[in-house]
Amino acid sequence: MRSLIRFAVALIMLGVFASAAALVAFQALILRELPDLRSLDDYRPNLITRAYSIEGQVIGEFFRERREIVPIERVPSHVVHAFVAAEDDAFYEHQGLDYASILRAAWANLRARGIRQGGSTITQQVAKTFLLSSERTLLRKIKDMVLAKRIEDHLDKNEILYLYLNQIYLGSGAYGIEAAAQTYYAKSVDELSIGEAALIAGLVPAPSRYTPFQNLEAAKRRQRFVLRRLFEEGYITTEQRLQAFEEPWVLAEREIEELRESSAYFAEEVRRYLVERFGADEVLTGGLQVWTTLQAEHQQAAYEAVRQGLRAHDRRRGYRGPIRAVPRDEWPELLAELTETNGAGPWDDGARVRALVVEVDQKEERARLMLGDGQETVLGIEDVSWARRPDPDVDGLGPRGQIRHIRTALKPGYLVELEKVGDAVVSVEGGEPETVPRFDLHQEPLAEGALLSMKIPSGHVPAMVGGYSFRRSQFNRVVQSRRQPGSAFKPIIYATALNNGYTPATIVYDTPIVYEDLETGARWKPENYEEQFYGPITLREALARSRNIATIKILRGVGVRPLIRTARALGIRSPLEPDLSLALGSSEVTLAELLRAYATFPAGGRLVDPVFILEILDREGRLLEKDVSLFATELNVPEAPEPTERAPRSERERALAQIREAIEPEENLPPPGGRGGDRPRDGVSDDRPTPRGRAGGNRLASQAAQAACRGKDRHHQRPV
């Protein structure tokens, strides 16, 4: 008997020690590693950074998680009930743990010999989402159970729902109930119907699998499940359940809206600046509010102008041919493919579809094309009149003739791209008039273009287009592309001349000239566009007629270095080659630089920076920056140095470099404006511009050669 008592005492002591050890282990492994609940009080989720037009329309969104914070008071009761009924029907009764659900999940997992159900309450999901990882282990499960109890003691039910509904992922990139409502129905959460709320609540277990954009039938099954649970819990009546079930499905269109598409380059420039200034993490998670200078009407007009101009230019160059020629035995397979890719219509104006040419009527000059099985359209000669064969000798700037026969462009078996340009009313014999879509032969332009608009004197940029299509190329040709400005650079040369003693009435000479290197024989003979010469003309007329030769002689008179100083004063920062070819706009500049330079003239000589951001606010509405220049994104980019002496890359360039050496001393000459009888110093010819209209125009051409050579016999300038 005593031995039995001793055994019982030992057993009890062992149990006490085991319990103590278990408590110590629990304290060490679980309680000490639990995070602090105070982090829930300072809820700062990842938010969307938005860029707005001046009218308040969204032109761009930058985010890591697409989330909109909504107060729990704004969430309708039927939306809350949908989540509670589907995820945690005892939410309002339990204190963080639903033991019945835990046992039910344990039994299901035991039968399945694996983890199939979690039995988690909404409070446990909050604990897992905010404070723990998503790993599926027993230790993590114990931790979220402990945390759930603590959360229930720390927060009330509405505060828990606020965290849950704003944080949860609901598929298609939407985090939180407000973002999900916007994503799936293009409306706010307080506008959701019972059926719409049921669909969103049904996404929780597997958002990527149940999203209606990817799996409509699965989404419908989940919606029916949630409606049934709402009915079983007494949140809705039978009539409401049937009404919600029969409610038509109207999902939000996922296409980019017109303004977003037209302002894509503008929005990308905003993003580039924000990332450079605040860092990618703050931009993608900080919820910044960026108010820009973009005006929607101006931006859309600019976008269409660029696209239409490039299309017209491309058509003037001719038709490059079909996508491919399809053998007749492959037509059935292709038509089935077109049926799927083109859809059944109706198509919006501007929509593009592919079509197969199946018949060409040479007598009627008509072609019949199939857009798919049972869908066809007809093109006439007037619809393809521009589609002549490309001519490499034509630059696309001027008008060209039209084709006379439709077979020049279309033949049976051609797979071509069409663009919807409107609708037409067709009268059918013995029937009612029918409206049918009208299509035009389409060809994607190869050339690119850009447009930048700025208001004076504010400098606000209402429109910026960096190319034909942001989807095709994200390279912004307004600020990232340097191109030769050509004659657009001439006003800067004439401004330099006016600043150095010239007047609009100064006589300049539009006469032929040749620069030649006597050592190599390299020659540079600049020409006017029409290959005509006007002789002595005023400075005003030389600018108005954009005379190349006269401009070169003006530049030679004022000097290259003064011109570069003027260009720098006007805001041009790109490297400029210090030679006479600047008169023809040979050095590359950006469109933004050229616009800033031009803006100085209507601004009365004041340098105006293009401003594209009005204000940047943080998530609390505090002002961070204002009036940001379009050139601010270049702050961390070192300015390109001026070109140094180097070996010319070609004979022509070598000749220009030697000519530059000959003419640079002229910068030290006194500005024009002396007496008419004065001879230029060192025998410089009066073929240079003469100030204040005093021509001296009968000087010998040999004096022009002396001006260029300045005593250096290895190169000269001579008239032709």
XYZ file of C-alpha atoms in Angstrom:
720
model
C 0.000 0.000 0.000
C 2.840 2.344 0.946
C 4.564 1.629 -2.332
C 1.366 2.511 -4.187
C 1.136 5.799 -2.291
C 4.758 6.581 -3.028
C 4.173 5.839 -6.707
C 1.115 8.126 -6.785
C 3.064 10.935 -5.083
C 5.920 10.489 -7.529
C 3.501 10.553 -10.416
C 1.936 13.755 -9.128
C 5.331 15.350 -8.628
C 6.338 14.329 -12.140
C 3.156 15.886 -13.473
C 3.858 19.085 -11.576
C 7.399 19.215 -12.893
C 6.193 18.406 -16.437
C 3.566 21.141 -16.229
C 6.121 23.590 -14.947
C 8.480 22.618 -17.749
C 5.679 23.001 -20.258
C 4.833 26.446 -18.898
C 8.482 27.474 -19.071
C 8.739 26.191 -22.633
C 5.478 27.914 -23.541
C 6.777 31.136 -22.046
C 10.090 30.813 -23.881
C 8.813 29.642 -27.270
C 5.475 31.419 -27.527
C 4.828 34.334 -25.205
C 8.251 35.957 -25.379
C 8.244 35.912 -29.189
C 4.813 37.444 -29.578
C 4.819 40.933 -31.149
C 3.609 44.044 -29.368
C -0.078 44.805 -29.951
C 0.590 48.537 -29.860
C 1.543 48.345 -33.546
C -2.167 47.885 -34.294
C -2.916 51.289 -32.777
C -0.655 52.999 -35.340
C -2.120 51.411 -38.455
C -0.183 52.720 -41.467
C -0.916 50.384 -44.371
C 0.573 50.611 -47.836
C -1.434 53.187 -49.776
C -1.724 54.232 -53.418
C 0.168 57.295 -54.625
C -2.064 59.175 -57.071
C -1.345 61.871 -59.646
C -4.230 64.185 -60.521
C -4.952 66.530 -63.392
C -5.646 70.172 -62.575
C -9.373 69.301 -62.686
C -8.926 66.514 -60.124
C -9.077 63.530 -62.498
C -6.702 60.630 -61.793
C -3.999 60.340 -64.454
C -1.722 57.838 -62.747
C -1.496 55.471 -59.776
C 1.660 53.995 -58.271
C 1.404 51.279 -55.643
C 2.700 48.027 -54.282
C -0.707 47.148 -52.874
C -3.802 48.733 -54.376
C -5.523 49.848 -51.188
C -8.003 52.551 -50.161
C -8.592 53.118 -46.457
C -12.292 53.420 -45.608
C -13.699 54.093 -42.093
C -15.805 51.259 -40.734
C -18.711 53.699 -40.417
C -18.833 53.977 -44.204
C -19.081 50.230 -44.754
C -22.758 49.214 -45.102
C -24.066 46.568 -42.699
C -24.855 44.089 -45.480
C -21.200 44.231 -46.589
C -19.989 43.520 -43.042
C -22.561 40.729 -42.658
C -21.380 39.111 -45.902
C -17.845 38.735 -44.552
C -19.011 37.662 -41.092
C -21.424 35.041 -42.469
C -18.812 33.631 -44.845
C -15.734 33.744 -42.618
C -16.748 33.855 -38.939
C -20.464 33.451 -38.139
C -19.791 33.621 -34.373
C -17.691 36.783 -34.613
C -19.931 38.848 -32.367
C -20.161 36.081 -29.713
C -16.640 34.713 -29.264
C -13.653 36.362 -27.595
C -11.159 35.684 -30.380
C -11.477 31.896 -30.683
C -14.353 29.783 -31.990
C -13.735 26.408 -30.342
C -16.477 24.658 -32.324
C -14.853 25.751 -35.584
C -11.435 24.681 -34.332
C -12.727 21.161 -33.519
C -14.542 20.965 -36.842
C -11.386 21.955 -38.718
C -9.284 19.500 -36.691
C -11.632 16.625 -37.551
C -11.605 17.592 -41.253
C -7.812 17.759 -41.296
C -7.567 14.400 -39.510
C -9.775 12.755 -42.094
C -7.853 14.366 -44.943
C -4.492 13.479 -43.351
C -3.319 17.006 -43.951
C -4.183 20.654 -43.347
C -7.373 21.388 -45.299
C -9.212 23.793 -42.980
C -7.952 26.413 -40.566
C -10.922 27.190 -38.388
C -9.587 30.726 -37.948
C -11.788 33.542 -36.769
C -11.627 37.043 -38.231
C -9.630 38.075 -35.160
C -7.117 35.291 -35.794
C -6.816 36.393 -39.425
C -6.043 39.918 -38.208
C -3.377 38.491 -35.891
C -1.825 36.478 -38.716
C -1.948 39.323 -41.262
C -0.600 42.101 -39.064
C 1.611 40.362 -36.534
C 2.670 36.950 -37.858
C 3.706 35.199 -41.042
C 1.436 33.125 -43.275
C 3.305 29.843 -42.740
C 1.013 26.874 -41.998
C 2.622 25.346 -38.879
C 1.319 24.294 -35.479
C 3.550 26.824 -33.707
C 2.204 29.712 -35.794
C -1.353 28.496 -35.124
C -0.769 28.526 -31.368
C 0.671 32.022 -31.610
C -2.301 33.458 -33.501
C -4.683 31.856 -30.985
C -2.882 33.593 -28.131
C -2.731 36.873 -30.020
C -6.431 36.644 -30.937
C -7.348 36.554 -27.266
C -5.110 39.538 -26.592
C -6.512 41.497 -29.549
C -10.064 40.978 -28.308
C -9.003 42.472 -24.963
C -7.222 45.360 -26.679
C -9.743 46.332 -29.437
C -13.499 46.327 -29.836
C -15.311 44.459 -32.630
C -15.596 47.467 -34.969
C -11.891 48.224 -34.629
C -11.070 44.622 -35.515
C -13.376 44.784 -38.556
C -11.773 48.090 -39.608
C -8.332 46.466 -39.693
C -9.597 43.304 -41.356
C -11.654 44.895 -44.140
C -8.961 47.414 -45.062
C -6.044 44.967 -45.031
C -7.345 41.750 -46.593
C -6.308 40.793 -50.149
C -9.294 40.298 -52.466
C -7.710 39.413 -55.814
C -6.848 41.277 -59.030
C -4.399 43.483 -57.161
C -7.069 44.851 -54.783
C -6.232 45.149 -51.074
C -9.143 46.046 -48.818
C -12.865 46.285 -49.442
C -12.820 49.773 -51.016
C -10.182 48.851 -53.601
C -12.083 45.634 -54.372
C -15.318 47.579 -54.948
C -13.467 49.933 -57.314
C -11.711 47.076 -59.104
C -14.690 44.794 -59.680
C -17.576 47.255 -59.922
C -16.024 50.720 -60.422
C -17.948 52.039 -57.420
C -17.370 52.829 -53.766
C -18.031 50.315 -50.999
C -21.089 52.219 -49.777
C -22.688 51.692 -53.210
C -22.367 47.884 -53.271
C -25.514 45.789 -53.473
C -26.051 42.597 -51.479
C -25.105 40.454 -54.483
C -21.957 42.457 -55.176
C -20.919 42.302 -51.519
C -21.476 38.537 -51.541
C -19.213 38.113 -54.562
C -16.368 40.086 -52.962
C -16.729 38.307 -49.608
C -16.596 34.968 -51.406
C -13.096 35.729 -52.724
C -11.377 35.548 -49.310
C -10.318 31.833 -49.243
C -8.556 31.943 -52.646
C -8.665 35.413 -54.281
C -6.545 34.527 -57.293
C -8.581 31.389 -58.007
C -12.030 32.929 -57.539
C -11.556 36.351 -59.162
C -14.361 36.871 -61.724
C -11.879 38.303 -64.221
C -10.195 34.900 -64.423
C -12.844 32.358 -63.364
C -16.398 33.651 -63.622
C -18.093 30.353 -62.815
C -16.039 29.835 -59.655
C -16.859 33.384 -58.559
C -20.561 32.707 -59.075
C -20.390 29.537 -56.985
C -18.736 31.427 -54.161
C -21.346 34.184 -54.422
C -24.158 31.622 -54.081
C -22.422 30.154 -51.024
C -22.200 33.552 -49.305
C -25.843 34.374 -50.114
C -26.873 31.065 -48.593
C -24.861 31.772 -45.441
C -26.388 35.264 -45.180
C -29.844 33.707 -45.370
C -29.019 30.965 -42.848
C -27.683 33.510 -40.363
C -30.819 35.618 -40.748
C -29.114 38.648 -42.283
C -31.266 38.630 -45.451
C -34.742 37.397 -46.389
C -35.659 34.838 -49.028
C -36.766 37.630 -51.349
C -33.459 39.499 -50.931
C -31.520 36.304 -51.560
C -33.387 35.590 -54.822
C -33.094 39.205 -55.923
C -29.347 39.202 -55.296
C -28.928 35.889 -57.078
C -30.802 37.130 -60.180
C -29.005 40.471 -60.222
C -27.237 40.954 -63.595
C -23.452 40.775 -63.516
C -21.963 44.115 -64.523
C -18.228 43.959 -63.871
C -16.031 47.009 -64.316
C -14.191 47.385 -67.604
C -10.493 46.714 -67.129
C -9.398 48.751 -70.122
C -7.376 51.916 -69.574
C -9.649 54.914 -69.766
C -9.080 57.523 -72.441
C -7.449 60.136 -70.195
C -5.125 57.593 -68.555
C -3.926 56.439 -71.962
C -3.387 59.922 -73.372
C -1.532 61.122 -70.262
C 0.675 58.052 -69.768
C 3.912 59.888 -70.639
C 3.002 62.741 -68.292
C 2.233 60.307 -65.462
C 5.498 58.427 -66.051
C 7.465 61.669 -65.808
C 5.722 62.339 -62.488
C 6.683 58.858 -61.289
C 10.313 59.329 -62.328
C 10.569 62.534 -60.331
C 8.852 61.083 -57.253
C 11.142 58.045 -57.191
C 14.216 60.242 -57.625
C 13.077 62.641 -54.904
C 11.422 60.375 -52.296
C 12.536 56.829 -53.176
C 10.591 53.917 -54.657
C 9.284 52.604 -51.314
C 7.653 55.897 -50.364
C 6.125 56.269 -53.824
C 4.711 52.731 -53.878
C 3.477 52.649 -50.281
C 3.272 56.217 -48.971
C -0.052 57.349 -50.411
C 1.290 60.648 -51.798
C -1.127 63.017 -53.506
C 0.365 64.740 -56.548
C -1.468 67.635 -58.209
C -0.141 68.302 -61.708
C -0.609 71.048 -64.287
C -2.135 68.657 -66.829
C -5.438 69.810 -68.311
C -7.524 66.898 -69.557
C -8.940 68.590 -72.650
C -5.551 69.925 -73.738
C -3.852 66.576 -73.092
C -6.347 64.554 -75.108
C -6.212 67.037 -77.991
C -2.399 66.922 -77.980
C -2.389 63.117 -77.890
C -4.745 62.867 -80.852
C -2.826 65.517 -82.784
C 0.444 63.599 -82.429
C -1.150 60.289 -83.395
C -3.037 61.703 -86.368
C 0.024 63.555 -87.589
C 2.196 60.437 -87.418
C -0.457 58.350 -89.163
C -0.815 60.914 -91.943
C 2.977 61.020 -92.334
C 3.139 57.240 -92.455
C 0.401 57.027 -95.094
C 2.216 59.521 -97.285
C 5.131 57.104 -97.322
C 2.952 54.283 -98.660
C 1.578 50.908 -97.601
C 4.072 48.328 -96.380
C 1.793 45.429 -97.181
C -0.318 42.872 -95.303
C 0.565 41.146 -92.044
C 1.006 37.985 -94.102
C -0.440 36.132 -97.066
C -2.501 33.113 -95.984
C -2.866 30.032 -98.248
C -6.507 29.179 -99.013
C -6.389 25.830 -97.189
C -5.563 27.691 -93.935
C -8.527 30.084 -94.172
C -10.966 28.058 -91.975
C -8.469 27.790 -89.131
C -7.607 31.491 -89.381
C -11.278 32.554 -89.404
C -11.894 30.556 -86.225
C -8.932 32.324 -84.635
C -10.204 35.748 -85.787
C -13.630 34.986 -84.290
C -12.010 34.547 -80.905
C -9.534 37.440 -81.040
C -11.808 40.069 -82.654
C -14.900 39.216 -80.632
C -18.458 39.623 -81.812
C -18.587 43.415 -81.530
C -19.905 46.029 -81.430
C -16.593 47.849 -81.586
C -15.853 51.370 -80.426
C -14.527 53.911 -82.891
C -10.764 53.518 -83.106
C -10.897 49.799 -82.274
C -8.564 47.645 -84.341
C -9.360 44.221 -85.689
C -7.729 41.826 -88.096
C -9.462 40.649 -91.222
C -8.882 38.204 -94.073
C -9.377 39.370 -97.660
C -11.552 36.692 -99.273
C -12.661 38.368 -102.499
C -11.615 41.324 -104.673
C -14.045 42.704 -107.289
C -11.911 44.526 -109.833
C -14.928 45.821 -111.754
C -16.577 47.414 -108.735
C -13.217 48.146 -107.060
C -14.426 46.517 -103.858
C -12.881 43.947 -101.515
C -14.770 41.647 -99.143
C -13.060 40.810 -95.874
C -13.962 38.365 -93.085
C -13.478 39.369 -89.452
C -14.424 35.873 -88.286
C -17.039 33.211 -88.887
C -20.170 35.011 -90.085
C -18.668 38.492 -89.726
C -17.601 40.443 -92.781
C -17.037 43.950 -94.061
C -16.364 45.639 -97.384
C -13.641 48.104 -98.343
C -13.847 50.301 -101.427
C -11.103 51.973 -103.404
C -11.775 55.163 -101.425
C -10.896 53.339 -98.193
C -7.459 52.250 -99.420
C -6.618 55.025 -101.881
C -3.532 55.981 -99.862
C -2.067 52.459 -99.930
C 0.476 52.933 -102.708
C 3.793 51.080 -102.683
C 6.473 52.735 -100.514
C 8.950 54.967 -102.332
C 12.288 55.389 -100.501
C 12.923 58.618 -102.421
C 9.855 60.297 -100.881
C 10.261 61.714 -97.375
C 6.575 61.654 -96.503
C 6.250 65.424 -96.085
C 4.357 66.235 -99.261
C 1.179 64.885 -100.882
C 1.391 61.908 -103.203
C -0.901 60.385 -105.765
C -3.570 57.805 -104.973
C -3.845 54.255 -106.249
C -6.392 53.621 -109.004
C -7.041 49.901 -108.530
C -7.842 48.115 -105.292
C -5.748 45.078 -106.233
C -2.698 47.288 -105.835
C -3.245 47.073 -102.071
C -5.490 44.044 -101.412
C -5.501 40.522 -102.775
C -7.352 37.372 -101.665
C -5.539 35.706 -98.777
C -4.104 38.903 -97.342
C -4.388 39.193 -93.560
C -4.666 42.903 -92.805
C -5.400 45.200 -89.874
C -8.484 47.421 -89.908
C -9.571 50.341 -87.753
C -13.194 51.206 -87.037
C -13.846 54.763 -88.187
C -17.609 55.001 -87.651
C -20.933 53.490 -88.665
C -22.878 53.445 -91.901
C -26.572 52.898 -92.617
C -27.105 50.253 -95.297
C -30.439 49.800 -97.053
C -31.295 46.159 -97.596
C -33.734 45.356 -100.369
C -37.068 44.369 -98.871
C -35.931 45.089 -95.322
C -35.247 47.808 -92.805
C -32.111 49.997 -93.038
C -29.274 48.457 -91.070
C -26.404 50.132 -89.217
C -23.067 48.466 -89.894
C -19.538 49.372 -88.756
C -17.213 51.163 -91.177
C -13.565 50.171 -91.273
C -10.451 51.665 -92.786
C -7.198 49.956 -93.730
C -4.807 50.562 -90.842
C -1.036 50.663 -90.643
C 0.912 51.322 -87.441
C 3.248 54.272 -88.100
C 6.958 53.630 -87.763
C 7.958 57.231 -87.119
C 7.735 58.780 -83.666
C 6.936 62.286 -82.505
C 6.471 64.372 -79.377
C 4.573 67.453 -78.214
C 5.054 69.781 -75.255
C 2.770 72.692 -74.447
C 3.526 75.464 -71.932
C 1.628 78.507 -70.697
C 3.281 81.899 -70.412
C 4.100 83.458 -67.970
C 3.225 80.747 -65.399
C 5.220 78.007 -67.143
C 2.478 75.464 -66.439
C 2.511 72.453 -68.772
C -1.085 71.524 -69.743
C -0.044 68.750 -72.145
C 2.927 66.480 -72.820
C 3.061 63.611 -75.306
C 6.297 61.633 -75.496
C 5.500 59.364 -78.438
C 2.881 57.606 -80.514
C 1.979 55.040 -77.866
C 3.226 54.506 -74.313
C 2.398 50.808 -74.644
C 4.708 50.564 -77.638
C 7.561 52.638 -76.204
C 8.032 54.192 -72.765
C 10.869 56.403 -74.033
C 9.740 60.013 -73.490
C 10.954 62.001 -76.483
C 10.114 65.306 -74.803
C 12.871 65.049 -72.187
C 14.924 61.944 -73.002
C 15.545 62.295 -76.739
C 18.056 64.718 -78.211
C 17.406 65.564 -81.860
C 18.846 68.090 -84.297
C 16.514 71.116 -84.205
C 17.429 72.250 -87.717
C 15.992 75.643 -88.612
C 14.196 75.768 -85.259
C 17.562 76.833 -83.822
C 17.798 79.930 -86.034
C 15.832 82.316 -83.759
C 18.536 81.826 -81.128
C 21.173 82.868 -83.685
C 19.208 85.959 -84.665
C 18.628 86.818 -81.003
C 22.405 86.648 -80.517
C 22.895 88.963 -83.498
C 20.379 91.513 -82.171
C 22.173 91.407 -78.831
C 25.473 92.167 -80.557
C 24.666 95.327 -82.501
C 22.600 94.026 -85.411
C 19.164 95.406 -86.243
C 16.228 93.994 -88.231
C 17.324 96.275 -91.089
C 20.933 95.079 -91.208
C 21.831 93.835 -94.695
C 23.103 90.253 -94.970
C 24.153 88.315 -98.029
C 22.314 85.261 -99.263
C 24.991 84.211 -101.759
C 26.722 80.845 -102.366
C 29.762 79.952 -100.326
C 32.139 76.992 -100.042
C 34.473 76.042 -97.213
C 37.424 73.941 -98.350
C 40.430 72.308 -96.694
C 43.357 72.750 -99.072
C 45.325 69.959 -97.440
C 42.690 67.227 -97.770
C 40.405 68.663 -100.423
C 37.404 68.240 -98.096
C 34.660 70.732 -98.954
C 31.538 71.956 -97.214
C 29.023 73.703 -99.435
C 25.942 74.687 -97.420
C 22.771 75.236 -99.438
C 19.353 76.790 -99.093
C 16.378 74.446 -99.096
C 15.120 75.622 -102.519
C 18.668 75.959 -103.878
C 17.913 79.613 -104.678
C 19.746 82.743 -103.515
C 18.313 86.215 -102.860
C 21.521 88.233 -102.658
C 21.531 91.168 -100.224
C 18.503 90.991 -97.900
C 17.610 92.399 -94.509
C 18.084 90.483 -91.307
C 14.303 90.432 -90.878
C 13.780 88.834 -94.298
C 16.564 86.305 -93.725
C 14.795 85.079 -90.586
C 11.327 85.141 -92.169
C 12.533 83.130 -95.168
C 14.798 80.888 -93.027
C 17.778 81.405 -95.321
C 20.554 78.937 -94.491
C 23.459 80.764 -96.145
C 22.547 84.145 -94.699
C 22.267 82.581 -91.237
C 25.709 80.979 -91.553
C 27.200 84.360 -92.439
C 25.424 86.008 -89.499
C 26.843 83.358 -87.172
C 30.258 83.887 -88.667
C 29.891 87.588 -87.924
C 28.775 87.353 -84.297
C 30.947 84.343 -83.432
C 30.152 80.834 -82.250
C 31.013 81.367 -78.594
C 28.579 84.278 -78.120
C 25.885 82.098 -79.666
C 26.606 79.291 -77.187
C 26.483 81.775 -74.319
C 23.074 82.975 -75.535
C 21.819 79.404 -75.835
C 22.947 78.702 -72.270
C 21.198 81.843 -71.051
C 18.016 80.626 -72.769
C 18.158 77.338 -70.854
C 19.759 74.952 -73.341
C 22.095 72.608 -71.458
C 22.864 69.975 -74.094
C 26.404 70.005 -75.544
C 26.739 72.295 -78.583
C 29.449 71.787 -81.183
C 31.301 75.136 -81.561
C 31.309 75.374 -85.353
C 29.324 77.009 -88.157
C 27.024 74.024 -88.568
C 25.177 75.378 -85.502
C 23.547 77.780 -87.961
C 21.768 74.777 -89.461
C 20.780 73.322 -86.078
C 23.236 70.433 -86.188
C 23.713 69.993 -82.413
C 21.120 67.856 -80.675
C 18.832 69.305 -77.998
C 15.719 68.046 -76.226
C 12.263 69.303 -77.089
C 11.867 70.580 -73.519
C 15.063 72.636 -73.831
C 13.963 74.153 -77.124
C 10.557 75.038 -75.696
C 12.161 76.726 -72.677
C 14.390 78.753 -74.997
C 11.460 79.842 -77.183
C 9.352 80.735 -74.126
C 11.885 83.407 -73.198
C 10.766 85.563 -76.153
C 7.057 85.994 -75.233
C 8.099 86.212 -71.550
C 9.955 89.447 -72.283
C 13.426 87.977 -71.899
C 12.694 86.164 -68.635
C 13.707 82.492 -68.438
C 10.574 80.433 -67.718
C 10.949 76.874 -66.471
C 8.187 74.456 -67.516
C 6.309 73.446 -64.334
C 4.515 70.098 -64.400
C 3.756 69.461 -60.703
C 1.830 72.015 -58.648
C 1.846 70.306 -55.243
C 2.956 67.090 -53.574
C 1.127 66.161 -50.354
C 1.752 63.296 -47.957
C -0.960 60.890 -46.761
C -1.974 63.353 -44.018
C -2.288 66.218 -46.504
C 0.907 68.041 -45.488
C 2.662 69.971 -48.258
C 5.986 68.411 -49.287
C 6.870 70.326 -52.462
C 5.316 72.768 -54.907
C 5.925 74.112 -58.429
C 8.274 71.365 -59.617
C 10.098 72.022 -62.899
C 10.147 69.507 -65.702
C 13.931 69.721 -65.525
C 14.002 68.713 -61.853
C 14.405 65.053 -62.818
C 17.836 65.940 -64.229
C 19.190 67.234 -60.913
C 21.167 64.064 -60.269
C 22.431 63.796 -63.851
C 25.781 65.526 -64.503
C 25.614 68.127 -67.218
C 27.246 66.998 -70.437
C 30.584 68.789 -70.870
C 31.286 70.981 -73.827
C 33.204 69.141 -76.566
C 36.972 69.293 -76.242
C 39.559 69.166 -78.952
C 39.576 65.726 -80.512
C 40.432 64.097 -83.780
C 37.603 64.666 -86.296
C 35.701 61.513 -87.180
C 35.452 62.300 -90.891
C 37.124 64.449 -93.555
C 34.151 66.819 -93.504
C 34.390 67.191 -89.747
C 38.134 67.779 -89.989
C 37.545 70.549 -92.501
C 34.923 72.137 -90.248
C 37.292 72.013 -87.296
C 39.978 73.849 -89.292
C 37.441 76.404 -90.490
C 36.390 76.917 -86.879
C 40.005 77.710 -85.961
C 40.065 80.323 -88.700
C 36.872 82.132 -87.754
C 37.104 82.106 -83.950
C 39.335 85.217 -83.806
C 36.430 87.213 -85.255
C 34.815 87.085 -81.840
C 37.312 89.727 -80.784
C 36.274 92.138 -83.545
C 34.250 95.207 -82.544
C 30.492 94.701 -82.999
C 29.067 95.865 -86.310
C 27.944 99.475 -86.336
C 30.977 101.437 -87.563
C 30.928 104.053 -90.312
C 30.007 102.800 -93.793
C 33.473 103.585 -95.158
C 35.318 101.648 -92.423
C 37.210 98.604 -93.620
C 37.112 95.493 -91.406
C 40.297 94.827 -89.485
C 42.906 92.523 -91.030
C 41.225 92.637 -94.433
C 37.979 91.001 -93.324
C 35.507 91.138 -96.165
C 32.309 93.147 -95.958
C 30.563 90.012 -97.192
C 29.870 89.818 -93.434
C 26.587 91.403 -92.360
C 26.757 95.176 -92.508
C 25.117 97.041 -89.619
C 22.106 99.318 -89.837
C 21.400 98.569 -93.506
C 24.744 99.848 -94.894
C 25.493 97.266 -97.519
C 28.948 97.770 -98.975
C 27.737 94.968 -101.241
C 30.218 95.301 -104.107
C 33.205 93.910 -102.200
C 35.174 91.323 -104.066
C 34.485 87.703 -103.252
C 38.198 87.178 -102.601
C 37.856 89.280 -99.458
C 35.427 86.640 -98.123
C 38.173 84.074 -98.518
C 40.505 86.320 -96.520
C 37.892 86.548 -93.754
C 37.725 82.765 -93.431
C 41.432 82.110 -93.780
C 42.641 85.046 -91.666
C 46.113 84.496 -93.068
C 46.111 80.701 -92.733
C 46.876 79.196 -96.120
C 45.799 75.617 -95.357
C 42.102 76.333 -95.835
C 39.972 79.039 -97.402
C 36.459 80.161 -98.236
C 35.562 81.028 -101.791
C 32.385 81.942 -103.656
C 30.885 79.757 -106.370
